[in-house]
mmCIF file of C-alpha atoms in Angstrom:
data_model
loop_
_atom_site.group_PDB
_atom_site.id
_atom_site.type_symbol
_atom_site.label_atom_id
_atom_site.label_comp_id
_atom_site.label_asym_id
_atom_site.label_seq_id
_atom_site.Cartn_x
_atom_site.Cartn_y
_atom_site.Cartn_z
ATOM 1 C CA MET G 1 -0.121 0.277 -0.294
ATOM 2 C CA ALA G 2 2.548 2.361 1.166
ATOM 3 C CA LYS G 3 4.786 1.347 -1.969
ATOM 4 C CA SER G 4 2.261 2.343 -4.013
ATOM 5 C CA GLN G 5 1.092 5.526 -2.751
ATOM 6 C CA TRP G 6 4.878 5.905 -3.481
ATOM 7 C CA MET G 7 5.125 4.368 -6.952
ATOM 8 C CA HIS G 8 1.824 7.170 -7.422
ATOM 9 C CA ASN G 9 3.714 10.151 -6.010
ATOM 10 C CA ILE G 10 6.829 9.112 -8.636
ATOM 11 C CA ALA G 11 4.035 9.460 -11.299
ATOM 12 C CA ARG G 12 2.813 12.070 -11.085
ATOM 13 C CA ILE G 13 6.016 14.645 -10.069
ATOM 14 C CA MET G 14 7.266 12.434 -13.930
ATOM 15 C CA MET G 15 4.120 13.551 -15.238
ATOM 16 C CA VAL G 16 4.735 17.794 -13.627
ATOM 17 C CA THR G 17 8.198 17.162 -14.763
ATOM 18 C CA THR G 18 7.164 16.317 -18.067
ATOM 19 C CA VAL G 19 4.716 19.193 -18.478
ATOM 20 C CA ILE G 20 7.008 21.638 -17.040
ATOM 21 C CA LEU G 21 10.338 20.637 -19.728
ATOM 22 C CA SER G 22 7.849 20.833 -22.664
ATOM 23 C CA ALA G 23 6.652 24.263 -21.148
ATOM 24 C CA THR G 24 9.920 25.747 -21.525
ATOM 25 C CA VAL G 25 11.205 23.414 -24.744
ATOM 26 C CA ALA G 26 7.661 25.313 -26.184
ATOM 27 C CA THR G 27 9.186 29.111 -24.974
ATOM 28 C CA ALA G 28 12.130 28.004 -26.194
ATOM 29 C CA ALA G 29 11.060 26.948 -29.523
ATOM 30 C CA GLU G 30 8.855 30.008 -29.526
ATOM 31 C CA GLU G 31 12.024 33.128 -29.118
ATOM 32 C CA LYS G 32 13.256 31.586 -31.586
ATOM 33 C CA LYS G 33 10.231 31.490 -34.277
ATOM 34 C CA LEU G 34 10.517 34.871 -33.007
ATOM 35 C CA SER G 35 11.793 36.844 -36.569
ATOM 36 C CA THR G 36 14.950 39.535 -36.664
ATOM 37 C CA ALA G 37 12.348 42.438 -36.947
ATOM 38 C CA GLU G 38 10.833 40.979 -33.658
ATOM 39 C CA GLU G 39 13.835 40.318 -32.203
ATOM 40 C CA GLY G 40 15.046 44.381 -33.124
ATOM 41 C CA LYS G 41 11.784 45.678 -31.294
ATOM 42 C CA LYS G 42 12.281 43.567 -28.262
ATOM 43 C CA ILE G 43 15.796 45.739 -28.221
ATOM 44 C CA ALA G 44 14.959 48.134 -29.641
ATOM 45 C CA PHE G 45 12.065 49.111 -26.667
ATOM 46 C CA ASP G 46 13.837 47.715 -23.576
ATOM 47 C CA ARG G 47 14.736 50.375 -21.160
ATOM 48 C CA ALA G 48 18.165 48.668 -20.149
ATOM 49 C CA LYS G 49 19.467 48.437 -24.325
ATOM 50 C CA GLY G 50 17.379 50.834 -26.904
ATOM 51 C CA ASN G 51 15.387 52.319 -24.474
ATOM 52 C CA CYS G 52 14.765 54.385 -27.853
ATOM 53 C CA LEU G 53 11.291 54.624 -26.480
ATOM 54 C CA ALA G 54 11.887 57.882 -24.380
ATOM 55 C CA CYS G 55 12.767 59.914 -27.105
ATOM 56 C CA HIS G 56 10.777 59.069 -30.597
ATOM 57 C CA MET G 57 6.882 58.004 -30.514
ATOM 58 C CA MET G 58 7.892 54.106 -32.342
ATOM 59 C CA ALA G 59 5.156 50.887 -33.139
ATOM 60 C CA ASP G 60 3.141 50.694 -30.569
ATOM 61 C CA GLY G 61 5.337 51.613 -27.932
ATOM 62 C CA VAL G 62 3.089 53.193 -25.278
ATOM 63 C CA SER G 63 3.985 56.214 -23.443
ATOM 64 C CA PRO G 64 6.880 57.539 -25.982
ATOM 65 C CA GLY G 65 9.028 60.828 -25.381
ATOM 66 C CA GLU G 66 8.867 63.750 -27.150
ATOM 67 C CA ILE G 67 12.377 64.698 -27.921
ATOM 68 C CA ALA G 68 12.858 62.749 -31.255
ATOM 69 C CA PRO G 69 11.211 62.971 -34.184
ATOM 70 C CA PRO G 70 8.640 60.122 -34.925
ATOM 71 C CA LEU G 71 10.023 56.830 -36.815
ATOM 72 C CA MET G 72 8.056 55.676 -38.976
ATOM 73 C CA ALA G 73 8.051 55.375 -43.429
ATOM 74 C CA MET G 74 11.838 54.412 -42.200
ATOM 75 C CA GLN G 75 11.784 51.501 -45.630
ATOM 76 C CA ALA G 76 10.578 54.994 -47.707
ATOM 77 C CA ARG G 77 12.624 57.581 -46.119
ATOM 78 C CA TYR G 78 16.443 55.387 -45.582
ATOM 79 C CA PRO G 79 15.875 53.211 -48.626
ATOM 80 C CA ASP G 80 19.224 52.364 -47.802
ATOM 81 C CA LYS G 81 20.156 50.220 -44.920
ATOM 82 C CA GLN G 82 23.042 51.065 -44.502
ATOM 83 C CA LYS G 83 22.801 54.375 -43.700
ATOM 84 C CA LEU G 84 19.767 53.765 -41.468
ATOM 85 C CA PHE G 85 23.037 51.595 -39.480
ATOM 86 C CA ASP G 86 24.718 54.121 -39.396
ATOM 87 C CA LYS G 87 22.413 56.275 -38.383
ATOM 88 C CA ILE G 88 21.723 54.663 -34.643
ATOM 89 C CA TRP G 89 25.713 53.590 -34.656
ATOM 90 C CA GLY G 90 26.518 57.111 -34.551
ATOM 91 C CA LYS G 91 29.558 56.415 -37.676
ATOM 92 C CA PRO G 92 30.219 60.960 -38.054
ATOM 93 C CA GLY G 93 28.680 63.064 -40.025
ATOM 94 C CA VAL G 94 24.844 61.523 -39.751
ATOM 95 C CA GLU G 95 23.355 63.856 -37.402
ATOM 96 C CA LEU G 96 20.601 65.383 -38.421
ATOM 97 C CA MET G 97 21.451 68.703 -36.346
ATOM 98 C CA PRO G 98 24.444 69.927 -34.878
ATOM 99 C CA GLU G 99 23.785 69.448 -31.358
ATOM 100 C CA SER G 100 21.726 66.515 -31.755
ATOM 101 C CA GLN G 101 20.575 64.135 -28.912
ATOM 102 C CA MET G 102 20.732 60.973 -30.776
ATOM 103 C CA LEU G 103 23.012 58.767 -28.860
ATOM 104 C CA PRO G 104 25.326 56.692 -30.741
ATOM 105 C CA PHE G 105 24.728 52.940 -29.444
ATOM 106 C CA GLY G 106 27.207 51.055 -31.309
ATOM 107 C CA LYS G 107 30.511 54.089 -30.967
ATOM 108 C CA ASN G 108 29.513 53.745 -26.723
ATOM 109 C CA LYS G 109 28.739 50.495 -27.205
ATOM 110 C CA ALA G 110 25.373 50.228 -26.167
ATOM 111 C CA LEU G 111 24.248 48.128 -28.668
ATOM 112 C CA THR G 112 26.406 45.986 -30.284
ATOM 113 C CA ASP G 113 26.738 45.524 -34.467
ATOM 114 C CA GLU G 114 24.372 42.819 -34.323
ATOM 115 C CA GLU G 115 22.115 44.365 -32.151
ATOM 116 C CA ILE G 116 21.663 47.497 -34.695
ATOM 117 C CA SER G 117 21.189 44.961 -37.489
ATOM 118 C CA LYS G 118 17.933 43.785 -35.916
ATOM 119 C CA VAL G 119 16.752 47.169 -34.359
ATOM 120 C CA VAL G 120 17.369 48.053 -38.515
ATOM 121 C CA GLU G 121 14.913 45.338 -39.823
ATOM 122 C CA PHE G 122 12.529 46.231 -36.992
ATOM 123 C CA LEU G 123 12.665 49.918 -38.078
ATOM 124 C CA TYR G 124 12.075 48.838 -41.496
ATOM 125 C CA THR G 125 8.181 47.844 -40.915
ATOM 126 C CA LEU G 126 7.974 50.571 -39.455
ATOM 127 C CA MET U 1 2.240 58.429 -45.702
ATOM 128 C CA LYS U 2 3.045 62.427 -47.228
ATOM 129 C CA ASN U 3 1.339 63.770 -43.496
ATOM 130 C CA LYS U 4 3.214 61.291 -41.672
ATOM 131 C CA LEU U 5 6.719 63.205 -43.300
ATOM 132 C CA LEU U 6 5.077 66.352 -42.655
ATOM 133 C CA THR U 7 4.614 66.085 -39.387
ATOM 134 C CA THR U 8 8.282 64.530 -39.244
ATOM 135 C CA THR U 9 9.949 67.702 -41.266
ATOM 136 C CA LEU U 10 8.103 70.103 -38.859
ATOM 137 C CA PHE U 11 9.173 68.600 -35.884
ATOM 138 C CA LEU U 12 12.465 68.457 -36.338
ATOM 139 C CA ALA U 13 11.848 72.319 -37.653
ATOM 140 C CA LEU U 14 10.801 72.838 -33.689
ATOM 141 C CA ALA U 15 13.730 70.865 -32.609
ATOM 142 C CA VAL U 16 15.713 74.009 -32.431
ATOM 143 C CA PRO U 17 19.293 72.742 -30.400
ATOM 144 C CA PHE U 18 20.693 75.521 -27.370
ATOM 145 C CA THR U 19 23.325 76.838 -29.462
ATOM 146 C CA GLY U 20 24.114 79.750 -27.270
ATOM 147 C CA VAL U 21 27.236 78.117 -25.503
ATOM 148 C CA SER U 22 30.268 80.001 -26.197
ATOM 149 C CA ALA U 23 33.578 80.886 -23.744
ATOM 150 C CA SER U 24 31.871 83.604 -22.803
ATOM 151 C CA THR U 25 33.675 86.054 -19.898
ATOM 152 C CA ASP U 26 30.429 87.479 -18.888
ATOM 153 C CA PRO U 27 28.538 85.547 -17.267
ATOM 154 C CA GLU U 28 25.312 88.537 -17.167
ATOM 155 C CA ALA U 29 25.283 88.605 -20.983
ATOM 156 C CA ASP U 30 25.321 83.728 -20.724
ATOM 157 C CA ARG U 31 22.668 84.783 -18.555
ATOM 158 C CA GLN U 32 20.006 86.425 -20.559
ATOM 159 C CA ALA U 33 20.687 85.014 -23.194
ATOM 160 C CA LEU U 34 19.422 82.083 -21.596
ATOM 161 C CA VAL U 35 15.945 83.564 -20.462
ATOM 162 C CA LYS U 36 16.091 84.863 -23.564
ATOM 163 C CA TYR U 37 16.336 81.757 -25.390
ATOM 164 C CA PHE U 38 13.797 80.311 -22.801
ATOM 165 C CA MET U 39 10.943 83.152 -23.222
ATOM 166 C CA ASP U 40 11.561 82.864 -26.798
ATOM 167 C CA ALA U 41 10.355 79.351 -26.738
ATOM 168 C CA HIS U 42 8.049 79.440 -24.299
ATOM 169 C CA GLY U 43 6.904 82.633 -22.929
ATOM 170 C CA SER U 44 3.594 82.470 -24.833
ATOM 171 C CA THR U 45 2.800 79.391 -22.187
ATOM 172 C CA LYS U 46 -0.585 80.580 -20.278
ATOM 173 C CA PHE U 47 0.700 79.747 -16.614
ATOM 174 C CA GLU U 48 -1.822 80.542 -13.402
ATOM 175 C CA GLY U 49 -3.557 83.259 -16.125
ATOM 176 C CA HIS U 50 -0.785 84.923 -17.014
ATOM 177 C CA SER U 51 1.856 84.366 -19.814
ATOM 178 C CA LEU U 52 4.400 82.611 -18.830
ATOM 179 C CA LYS U 53 7.365 84.749 -16.746
ATOM 180 C CA ILE U 54 10.412 83.941 -16.051
ATOM 181 C CA GLU U 55 10.205 84.253 -12.150
ATOM 182 C CA ASP U 56 7.471 81.024 -12.737
ATOM 183 C CA PHE U 57 10.928 79.220 -13.525
ATOM 184 C CA ARG U 58 11.239 77.898 -9.815
ATOM 185 C CA PHE U 59 7.809 75.463 -10.317
ATOM 186 C CA GLY U 60 10.422 73.575 -12.239
ATOM 187 C CA SER U 61 8.244 71.328 -15.030
ATOM 188 C CA ASN U 62 5.189 71.811 -13.894
ATOM 189 C CA ILE U 63 4.829 75.046 -15.700
ATOM 190 C CA PHE U 64 4.573 73.201 -18.547
ATOM 191 C CA ASP U 65 1.590 71.118 -18.042
ATOM 192 C CA PRO U 66 -1.462 72.909 -16.593
ATOM 193 C CA ASP U 67 -2.523 69.213 -14.751
ATOM 194 C CA LYS U 68 1.128 68.733 -13.499
ATOM 195 C CA MET U 69 0.994 72.119 -11.337
ATOM 196 C CA SER U 70 -2.153 71.345 -10.312
ATOM 197 C CA GLN U 71 -1.097 68.398 -8.103
ATOM 198 C CA PHE U 72 1.847 70.761 -7.146
ATOM 199 C CA LYS U 73 -0.328 72.716 -5.614
ATOM 200 C CA GLY U 74 -2.250 70.710 -4.125
ATOM 201 C CA SER U 75 0.272 68.534 -2.985
ATOM 202 C CA GLU U 76 2.069 71.218 -0.748
ATOM 203 C CA GLU U 77 -1.288 72.247 0.909
ATOM 204 C CA PHE U 78 -0.083 69.056 3.724
ATOM 205 C CA PRO U 79 3.023 68.426 2.539
ATOM 206 C CA ALA U 80 4.739 65.215 2.952
ATOM 207 C CA TYR U 81 7.588 66.838 3.939
ATOM 208 C CA LEU U 82 6.137 68.562 7.471
ATOM 209 C CA ASP U 83 8.303 66.024 9.954
ATOM 210 C CA HIS U 84 11.325 66.893 8.185
ATOM 211 C CA LEU U 85 11.430 70.620 8.710
ATOM 212 C CA GLU U 86 10.711 69.913 11.985
ATOM 213 C CA ALA U 87 12.776 67.893 11.847
ATOM 214 C CA GLY U 88 15.736 69.942 10.501
ATOM 215 C CA GLU U 89 14.907 72.887 13.246
ATOM 216 C CA LYS U 90 15.212 70.981 16.226
ATOM 217 C CA LEU U 91 18.170 70.133 14.942
ATOM 218 C CA TRP U 92 19.352 72.967 13.810
ATOM 219 C CA LYS U 93 18.661 74.327 17.230
ATOM 220 C CA LYS U 94 20.438 71.356 19.686
ATOM 221 C CA PRO U 95 23.159 72.558 20.983
ATOM 222 C CA PHE U 96 26.826 70.938 19.861
ATOM 223 C CA ALA U 97 28.942 69.083 23.055
ATOM 224 C CA ASN U 98 31.077 72.249 23.440
ATOM 225 C CA GLY U 99 27.326 73.910 23.958
ATOM 226 C CA LYS U 100 27.219 76.733 21.526
ATOM 227 C CA THR U 101 25.238 76.475 18.197
ATOM 228 C CA TYR U 102 24.559 76.521 14.502
ATOM 229 C CA ALA U 103 23.475 80.351 15.080
ATOM 230 C CA ARG U 104 27.135 81.504 16.988
ATOM 231 C CA CYS U 105 29.342 79.902 13.355
ATOM 232 C CA PRO U 106 30.301 83.546 11.447
ATOM 233 C CA GLY U 107 26.882 83.937 8.960
ATOM 234 C CA PHE U 108 24.576 82.162 9.946
ATOM 235 C CA ASN U 109 22.903 84.611 12.907
ATOM 236 C CA ASP U 110 20.413 84.895 10.915
ATOM 237 C CA THR U 111 18.264 82.158 9.268
ATOM 238 C CA LYS U 112 15.807 84.411 7.699
ATOM 239 C CA THR U 113 18.772 84.548 5.347
ATOM 240 C CA LEU U 114 21.274 82.284 5.794
ATOM 241 C CA ARG U 115 20.198 80.536 2.594
ATOM 242 C CA ALA U 116 20.598 82.759 -0.078
ATOM 243 C CA LYS U 117 23.733 83.637 0.559
ATOM 244 C CA TYR U 118 25.502 80.754 -0.975
ATOM 245 C CA PRO U 119 26.415 78.737 -2.725
ATOM 246 C CA LEU U 120 29.463 81.460 -2.993
ATOM 247 C CA PHE U 121 32.868 81.945 -3.437
ATOM 248 C CA ASP U 122 35.130 82.262 -1.098
ATOM 249 C CA ASP U 123 38.034 84.344 -3.158
ATOM 250 C CA GLY U 124 40.345 83.553 0.364
ATOM 251 C CA ARG U 125 40.350 80.348 -0.175
ATOM 252 C CA GLY U 126 39.700 79.869 -3.941
ATOM 253 C CA GLU U 127 37.194 77.998 -3.689
ATOM 254 C CA VAL U 128 33.321 77.662 -3.751
ATOM 255 C CA VAL U 129 31.331 77.096 -0.859
ATOM 256 C CA ASN U 130 27.862 75.861 -1.038
ATOM 257 C CA LEU U 131 25.293 75.464 1.541
ATOM 258 C CA ASP U 132 26.501 72.199 2.546
ATOM 259 C CA GLN U 133 30.259 73.101 2.955
ATOM 260 C CA ALA U 134 29.219 75.835 5.279
ATOM 261 C CA ILE U 135 26.798 73.730 8.194
ATOM 262 C CA ASN U 136 29.937 70.339 8.132
ATOM 263 C CA GLU U 137 32.611 73.587 8.348
ATOM 264 C CA CYS U 138 30.541 75.208 11.593
ATOM 265 C CA ARG U 139 30.245 72.098 13.164
ATOM 266 C CA THR U 140 33.994 70.776 12.669
ATOM 267 C CA ALA U 141 34.561 74.252 13.932
ATOM 268 C CA ASN U 142 33.148 73.593 17.330
ATOM 269 C CA ASP U 143 34.483 69.995 16.936
ATOM 270 C CA GLU U 144 31.438 67.872 16.203
ATOM 271 C CA LYS U 145 32.455 64.838 13.066
ATOM 272 C CA ALA U 146 31.361 66.475 9.566
ATOM 273 C CA TYR U 147 28.568 64.316 7.878
ATOM 274 C CA ALA U 148 28.302 62.784 4.852
ATOM 275 C CA PHE U 149 27.815 64.922 1.556
ATOM 276 C CA GLY U 150 25.820 63.917 -1.463
ATOM 277 C CA GLY U 151 22.304 63.526 1.021
ATOM 278 C CA LYS U 152 23.956 60.271 2.525
ATOM 279 C CA ASP U 153 23.004 61.826 5.497
ATOM 280 C CA LYS U 154 19.591 62.364 6.044
ATOM 281 C CA ASP U 155 20.326 64.426 9.399
ATOM 282 C CA MET U 156 22.413 66.988 6.722
ATOM 283 C CA THR U 157 19.315 67.074 4.408
ATOM 284 C CA LYS U 158 16.785 68.416 6.865
ATOM 285 C CA ILE U 159 18.472 71.318 8.027
ATOM 286 C CA LEU U 160 18.934 72.145 4.931
ATOM 287 C CA ALA U 161 15.024 71.645 4.354
ATOM 288 C CA TYR U 162 14.708 73.971 7.288
ATOM 289 C CA LEU U 163 17.140 76.631 6.259
ATOM 290 C CA ALA U 164 15.671 76.684 3.070
ATOM 291 C CA ASN U 165 12.281 76.930 3.989
ATOM 292 C CA GLU U 166 13.407 79.768 6.375
ATOM 293 C CA SER U 167 14.288 82.038 3.089
ATOM 294 C CA ARG U 168 11.151 81.322 1.266
ATOM 295 C CA GLY U 169 10.502 84.600 -0.479
ATOM 296 C CA GLN U 170 14.225 85.919 -0.912
ATOM 297 C CA LYS U 171 16.350 85.550 -4.183
ATOM 298 C CA ILE U 172 18.426 83.836 -5.866
ATOM 299 C CA ASN U 173 21.392 86.554 -6.606
ATOM 300 C CA VAL U 174 24.804 84.707 -7.169
ATOM 301 C CA THR U 175 27.718 87.274 -7.627
ATOM 302 C CA ILE U 176 31.083 87.317 -10.185
ATOM 303 C CA ASN U 177 33.061 89.646 -9.602
ATOM 304 C CA SER U 178 36.912 88.404 -9.280
ATOM 305 C CA PRO U 179 39.087 86.092 -11.632
ATOM 306 C CA GLY U 180 38.753 83.149 -9.339
ATOM 307 C CA ALA U 181 34.692 83.479 -9.265
ATOM 308 C CA LEU U 182 34.272 83.957 -12.501
ATOM 309 C CA GLU U 183 36.653 80.744 -13.401
ATOM 310 C CA ALA U 184 34.571 77.987 -11.200
ATOM 311 C CA TYR U 185 31.946 80.004 -13.906
ATOM 312 C CA LYS U 186 33.329 78.686 -16.595
ATOM 313 C CA LEU U 187 34.134 74.962 -14.004
ATOM 314 C CA GLY U 188 30.026 75.495 -14.443
ATOM 315 C CA GLU U 189 29.488 76.024 -17.389
ATOM 316 C CA MET U 190 32.079 73.849 -18.893
ATOM 317 C CA VAL U 191 30.301 70.556 -16.874
ATOM 318 C CA PHE U 192 26.456 71.424 -17.890
ATOM 319 C CA HIS U 193 27.081 71.471 -21.379
ATOM 320 C CA THR U 194 29.472 68.076 -21.984
ATOM 321 C CA ARG U 195 28.408 65.518 -23.081
ATOM 322 C CA ARG U 196 29.046 62.168 -21.002
ATOM 323 C CA GLY U 197 28.523 58.641 -19.792
ATOM 324 C CA GLN U 198 27.766 55.827 -22.255
ATOM 325 C CA LEU U 199 24.455 57.637 -23.477
ATOM 326 C CA ASN U 200 26.347 60.320 -24.716
ATOM 327 C CA GLN U 201 24.333 63.049 -22.891
ATOM 328 C CA SER U 202 24.487 66.376 -21.777
ATOM 329 C CA CYS U 203 22.681 68.713 -19.234
ATOM 330 C CA SER U 204 21.839 71.251 -21.413
ATOM 331 C CA ASN U 205 20.522 68.195 -23.625
ATOM 332 C CA CYS U 206 17.849 67.413 -21.271
ATOM 333 C CA HIS U 207 17.691 70.677 -19.417
ATOM 334 C CA VAL U 208 18.272 73.439 -22.247
ATOM 335 C CA SER U 209 17.261 71.952 -25.639
ATOM 336 C CA SER U 210 15.067 69.266 -24.676
ATOM 337 C CA ALA U 211 13.199 71.345 -21.692
ATOM 338 C CA GLY U 212 9.829 71.409 -21.821
ATOM 339 C CA ARG U 213 9.361 68.070 -23.768
ATOM 340 C CA ARG U 214 8.467 64.370 -22.113
ATOM 341 C CA ILE U 215 11.564 61.767 -22.254
ATOM 342 C CA ARG U 216 9.998 58.725 -22.022
ATOM 343 C CA SER U 217 6.632 60.104 -19.367
ATOM 344 C CA GLU U 218 9.075 62.408 -17.227
ATOM 345 C CA LEU U 219 8.317 66.290 -18.360
ATOM 346 C CA LEU U 220 11.742 67.840 -18.791
ATOM 347 C CA SER U 221 12.687 70.364 -16.229
ATOM 348 C CA PRO U 222 14.930 73.583 -17.686
ATOM 349 C CA ILE U 223 17.685 75.153 -16.051
ATOM 350 C CA VAL U 224 16.700 78.325 -15.021
ATOM 351 C CA GLY U 225 15.046 77.771 -11.301
ATOM 352 C CA HIS U 226 16.603 74.391 -11.080
ATOM 353 C CA THR U 227 18.567 75.474 -7.558
ATOM 354 C CA THR U 228 15.041 77.518 -5.988
ATOM 355 C CA HIS U 229 13.262 74.899 -4.135
ATOM 356 C CA PHE U 230 16.357 72.197 -2.842
ATOM 357 C CA PRO U 231 15.972 70.347 -0.985
ATOM 358 C CA SER U 232 13.045 68.577 -3.023
ATOM 359 C CA TYR U 233 11.028 66.198 -1.446
ATOM 360 C CA ARG U 234 10.874 63.101 -5.160
ATOM 361 C CA SER U 235 7.293 61.538 -4.181
ATOM 362 C CA SER U 236 9.076 58.528 -5.846
ATOM 363 C CA ALA U 237 11.928 58.399 -3.832
ATOM 364 C CA ASN U 238 10.012 59.055 -0.548
ATOM 365 C CA ASP U 239 12.538 61.292 0.691
ATOM 366 C CA LEU U 240 14.131 64.119 0.749
ATOM 367 C CA VAL U 241 16.641 64.526 -2.200
ATOM 368 C CA SER U 242 19.429 67.202 -2.133
ATOM 369 C CA LEU U 243 20.221 69.330 -4.964
ATOM 370 C CA GLN U 244 24.379 67.352 -5.290
ATOM 371 C CA GLN U 245 22.274 64.391 -4.703
ATOM 372 C CA ARG U 246 19.631 65.237 -7.291
ATOM 373 C CA TYR U 247 23.382 65.535 -9.516
ATOM 374 C CA VAL U 248 24.895 62.908 -9.363
ATOM 375 C CA GLY U 249 21.499 60.695 -10.212
ATOM 376 C CA CYS U 250 21.702 62.894 -13.535
ATOM 377 C CA LEU U 251 24.953 61.897 -14.286
ATOM 378 C CA GLU U 252 24.047 58.382 -13.642
ATOM 379 C CA SER U 253 21.277 58.079 -15.571
ATOM 380 C CA VAL U 254 23.424 58.459 -18.400
ATOM 381 C CA ARG U 255 25.496 54.436 -17.483
ATOM 382 C CA GLY U 256 28.848 55.701 -15.908
ATOM 383 C CA TYR U 257 30.645 58.784 -15.488
ATOM 384 C CA ALA U 258 30.250 60.700 -12.036
ATOM 385 C CA PHE U 259 31.584 62.996 -10.150
ATOM 386 C CA PRO U 260 32.059 63.172 -6.239
ATOM 387 C CA ALA U 261 28.892 64.921 -4.134
ATOM 388 C CA ASN U 262 30.513 68.611 -3.281
ATOM 389 C CA GLY U 263 33.678 68.389 -5.180
ATOM 390 C CA LYS U 264 35.425 70.844 -7.320
ATOM 391 C CA GLU U 265 33.134 69.537 -10.393
ATOM 392 C CA LEU U 266 30.163 69.515 -8.607
ATOM 393 C CA LYS U 267 30.104 72.983 -6.865
ATOM 394 C CA ALA U 268 31.105 74.508 -9.928
ATOM 395 C CA LEU U 269 27.796 72.991 -11.427
ATOM 396 C CA GLU U 270 25.629 74.385 -8.740
ATOM 397 C CA PHE U 271 27.216 77.608 -8.652
ATOM 398 C CA TYR U 272 26.517 78.113 -12.363
ATOM 399 C CA GLU U 273 23.376 76.815 -12.127
ATOM 400 C CA SER U 274 22.616 79.359 -9.388
ATOM 401 C CA PHE U 275 23.540 82.124 -11.508
ATOM 402 C CA MET U 276 21.605 80.994 -15.051
ATOM 403 C CA SER U 277 18.400 80.894 -11.502
ATOM 404 C CA ASN U 278 19.381 84.518 -10.385
ATOM 405 C CA GLY U 279 16.674 86.592 -9.230
ATOM 406 C CA LEU U 280 13.773 84.376 -9.025
ATOM 407 C CA GLU U 281 12.808 83.202 -5.488
ATOM 408 C CA ILE U 282 13.561 80.336 -2.647
ATOM 409 C CA ASP U 283 10.518 78.592 -2.021
ATOM 410 C CA GLY U 284 12.162 75.014 -1.046
ATOM 411 C CA PRO U 285 11.575 71.955 0.097
ATOM 412 C CA ALA U 286 9.047 71.965 -2.811
ATOM 413 C CA MET U 287 7.470 68.656 -4.340
ATOM 414 C CA ARG U 288 8.452 66.905 -6.625
ATOM 415 C CA PRO U 289 7.570 63.639 -8.902
#
């Protein structure tokens, strides 16, 4: 009796574990499914990463700042992806304004080149 | 699409950065240029039934948002800092171990005018002295331990709050009439206008060019009026915050570059910001979000 109770418990634990494990697998799979643009969106919205919303209105981001131009129609305005990358990276000569508050994310190592590329993919959906 | 592009262009056209930084040797001309910049940008804004005046800038970012201003006025009716004021007064009046009190220190006898004397440039010693430092010097002259600077000692902040409250209605009046004072002013100006940190922002980026706009959901205050109301009581921190402490906080927010509280640079910054607030009423402590 005691033994079967014990077995029963083990079975339950295993079942629960399986559920948890498959849940983990599912999340991982979901994360893999994130497109590059979606990953870029995450980076752009993350306060500890791009935090672009502090200054820019963009997509469905809530309570955006009012410091910078809204980011929209990006593909039309930056047909050359490299130019957009350079703008975010902070390459010299791409500032629109002399005293621009726009951050040189690449130059100051606030974002890696790979992260900036993902953000560019996201901006191209705007 | 065309409309959106137009909005963007308009937005850029509006966002005129302040480029009036000159390595000028005329602080009063700098101050007037800054006042003109703000009045050109906001002088037609309606505030409390009149057009915005530079004197109103002591209310900080509240001047840009009627809702914030009425919340501010509400919170000042039963301000959260009343207990701190009382505690500050007790600390001020409590005799030192040697039996003397703060009031016996040179220049400290009249609390109604004390706050407005600082910051000053002490030519004899060749340095800026702010009220924080003067309080500590009074303490050590009486064999008491100095308080830690930068809001690290709550008793110091309470005393500052008490003294600010005592001097309400007095005006900020910083004078610069020696080469040493001018040097300190220029150092402060440099600290204010230099970009730093991983986020590459200067104080002037946020508190001149972008003043009156939101960074995320926080409305940015103008430099003019920055020093009138400290220590402020920040509801977000549930505590009094001293000016030097606020400077350190803003420096930390641009990631990775900070000067020590009450060091040469941040005292110079206080000197510069105070000069830019000349003529404005002292109204500390005040509630801030």
